[in-house]
């Protein structure tokens, strides 16, 4: 029999004592590593009893819970390909994913059962996943099975999960992530961020996304650590959990909301050794304010669905505001000319490209899109623009599709956003290009102000003119109450462009 190179085989090897806490839940319930093995064994049996064979897909659209996480682990053990779906997706969106992935088993929240049943069709087995164990629930089926399970061995290149991309430029694509993709990333992050069995991670992220499901969960599993597993981000719950945890992973919105709370100070964060931010750019001002209030320097990192984590600021070295640090060990990274892929000189802006064991195998049943995503030498084209400074730190400039071409000049939004954010009273900004008869695209800014602050558009543009070339200056600045964001906190610039398309 070939050697088992699966992620769960590594989980077993890294496991601490069976009595060691794995999940700590609100209300005081603890799920130990022994409990995790027993309950995921039952679920793995239930998956197999539903007709799922190694390589079959299991689609899951449920609310965050300990059972949902155990179902993910059960899929790993059964050799199934795990397909997490955002609970906010509509029935129409779910119809596309089920038709594309053709899962053998579909698990949904009880409230979705009737709406999804017709979509699942005859090929897929439909189960609900709640906490009640009622008939039809996969938990009820699991209770009929044994607490041990013979894990399906897996090769390093065997697919472990499919995560669908956001689909902002067309239909969502399913990124196929292998056992090695997930395992290599988790081991590197464990070592880089120095996680041990003594760590308790404050987990308030969703688990349908790579951040909460893979970056957080897999890394802690590889360390044999514990997680304070909260259903969602709520400041009261966060402050209650902080004294009992050692690290937190969050999106920038977590940090801005905590900064708005008077309880945040050095005392309430004294027990934490590491705050990590990702999934969206962290404002340099947030970075500075967090240090001023808590004495902690947030560690910002960079990743994406197709690659897991790519780069990180150092644990022990300087964490630079506005930078995502250095490429992870084992990851080859370059900034390249978008048209040719030729590596650019240090400091030049270009497309971020990488190659390494974390890079996905390709898009599910989409060889054309897969071919377009890679260079002939195997480097994956991220679509992000960046530059590497004189000390080797990587700075993200923006998405290639967000570059503004105004009067023939390339304008990178993040540069302008940094200057706008430094204006008095500005909380955050988003810079977009909108159609303009003369310029092609006009630089346009949308800003959110601090409570009680006011902004004079003409004065602000004049102030920016002292720091920016004329072609980079916003032609208009609009004030809004909030910027549109997706579930991971990324600003949805496509919506802003649509809303302001007829300004000029």
Tab-separated table of C-alpha atoms in Angstrom, residues 184-201 205 210-212 214-220 223 246-250 255 272-279 297-303 308-317 319 324-329:
chain	number	residue	atom	x	y	z
A	184	UNK	CA	2.173	22.381	3.138
A	185	UNK	CA	0.535	25.732	3.881
A	186	UNK	CA	-0.602	24.661	7.345
A	187	UNK	CA	2.840	23.360	8.335
A	188	UNK	CA	4.637	26.473	7.080
A	189	UNK	CA	2.233	28.791	8.921
A	190	UNK	CA	2.467	26.764	12.124
A	191	UNK	CA	6.223	27.197	12.137
A	192	UNK	CA	6.291	30.784	10.859
A	193	UNK	CA	3.713	32.042	13.360
A	194	UNK	CA	5.021	29.757	16.139
A	195	UNK	CA	1.827	27.942	17.049
A	196	UNK	CA	2.137	25.170	19.670
A	197	UNK	CA	-0.254	22.908	21.636
A	198	UNK	CA	-0.387	25.682	24.247
A	199	UNK	CA	-2.081	28.105	21.865
A	200	UNK	CA	-5.787	28.900	21.904
A	201	UNK	CA	-6.872	30.669	18.720
A	205	UNK	CA	-14.252	33.822	11.066
A	210	UNK	CA	-10.053	29.659	2.973
A	211	UNK	CA	-9.222	32.035	5.861
A	212	UNK	CA	-11.350	30.462	8.577
A	214	UNK	CA	-7.890	26.323	6.109
A	215	UNK	CA	-5.566	29.075	7.370
A	216	UNK	CA	-7.015	28.986	10.877
A	217	UNK	CA	-8.253	25.424	11.372
A	218	UNK	CA	-5.555	23.485	9.543
A	219	UNK	CA	-2.743	25.503	11.112
A	220	UNK	CA	-4.045	24.861	14.634
A	223	UNK	CA	0.143	22.518	15.994
A	246	UNK	CA	-3.403	33.516	22.873
A	247	UNK	CA	-3.916	34.534	19.222
A	248	UNK	CA	-6.562	35.958	16.908
A	249	UNK	CA	-6.983	35.823	13.138
A	250	UNK	CA	-9.314	38.409	11.653
A	255	UNK	CA	-9.873	45.450	14.024
A	272	UNK	CA	-2.659	37.648	23.336
A	273	UNK	CA	0.738	36.974	21.760
A	274	UNK	CA	-0.294	37.463	18.108
A	275	UNK	CA	-2.928	39.366	16.129
A	276	UNK	CA	-3.104	38.421	12.419
A	277	UNK	CA	-5.024	40.221	9.672
A	278	UNK	CA	-5.868	39.127	6.146
A	279	UNK	CA	-8.478	38.625	3.396
A	297	UNK	CA	1.662	45.184	16.146
A	298	UNK	CA	-0.776	43.428	13.844
A	299	UNK	CA	0.841	40.863	11.548
A	300	UNK	CA	-0.566	41.309	8.040
A	301	UNK	CA	-0.313	38.459	5.555
A	302	UNK	CA	-1.412	37.822	1.968
A	303	UNK	CA	-3.201	34.929	0.334
A	308	UNK	CA	-3.724	29.651	0.431
A	309	UNK	CA	-1.226	31.954	2.084
A	310	UNK	CA	1.508	33.451	-0.100
A	311	UNK	CA	3.391	35.967	2.042
A	312	UNK	CA	3.549	37.185	5.622
A	313	UNK	CA	5.167	39.838	7.714
A	314	UNK	CA	7.713	38.272	10.058
A	315	UNK	CA	6.879	37.040	13.537
A	316	UNK	CA	10.077	38.320	15.110
A	317	UNK	CA	11.221	40.966	12.605
A	319	UNK	CA	6.022	44.231	10.659
A	324	UNK	CA	2.387	41.918	3.464
A	325	UNK	CA	5.989	40.964	4.193
A	326	UNK	CA	7.964	38.228	2.481
A	327	UNK	CA	7.115	35.125	0.461
A	328	UNK	CA	6.534	32.082	2.648
A	329	UNK	CA	9.301	29.463	2.835
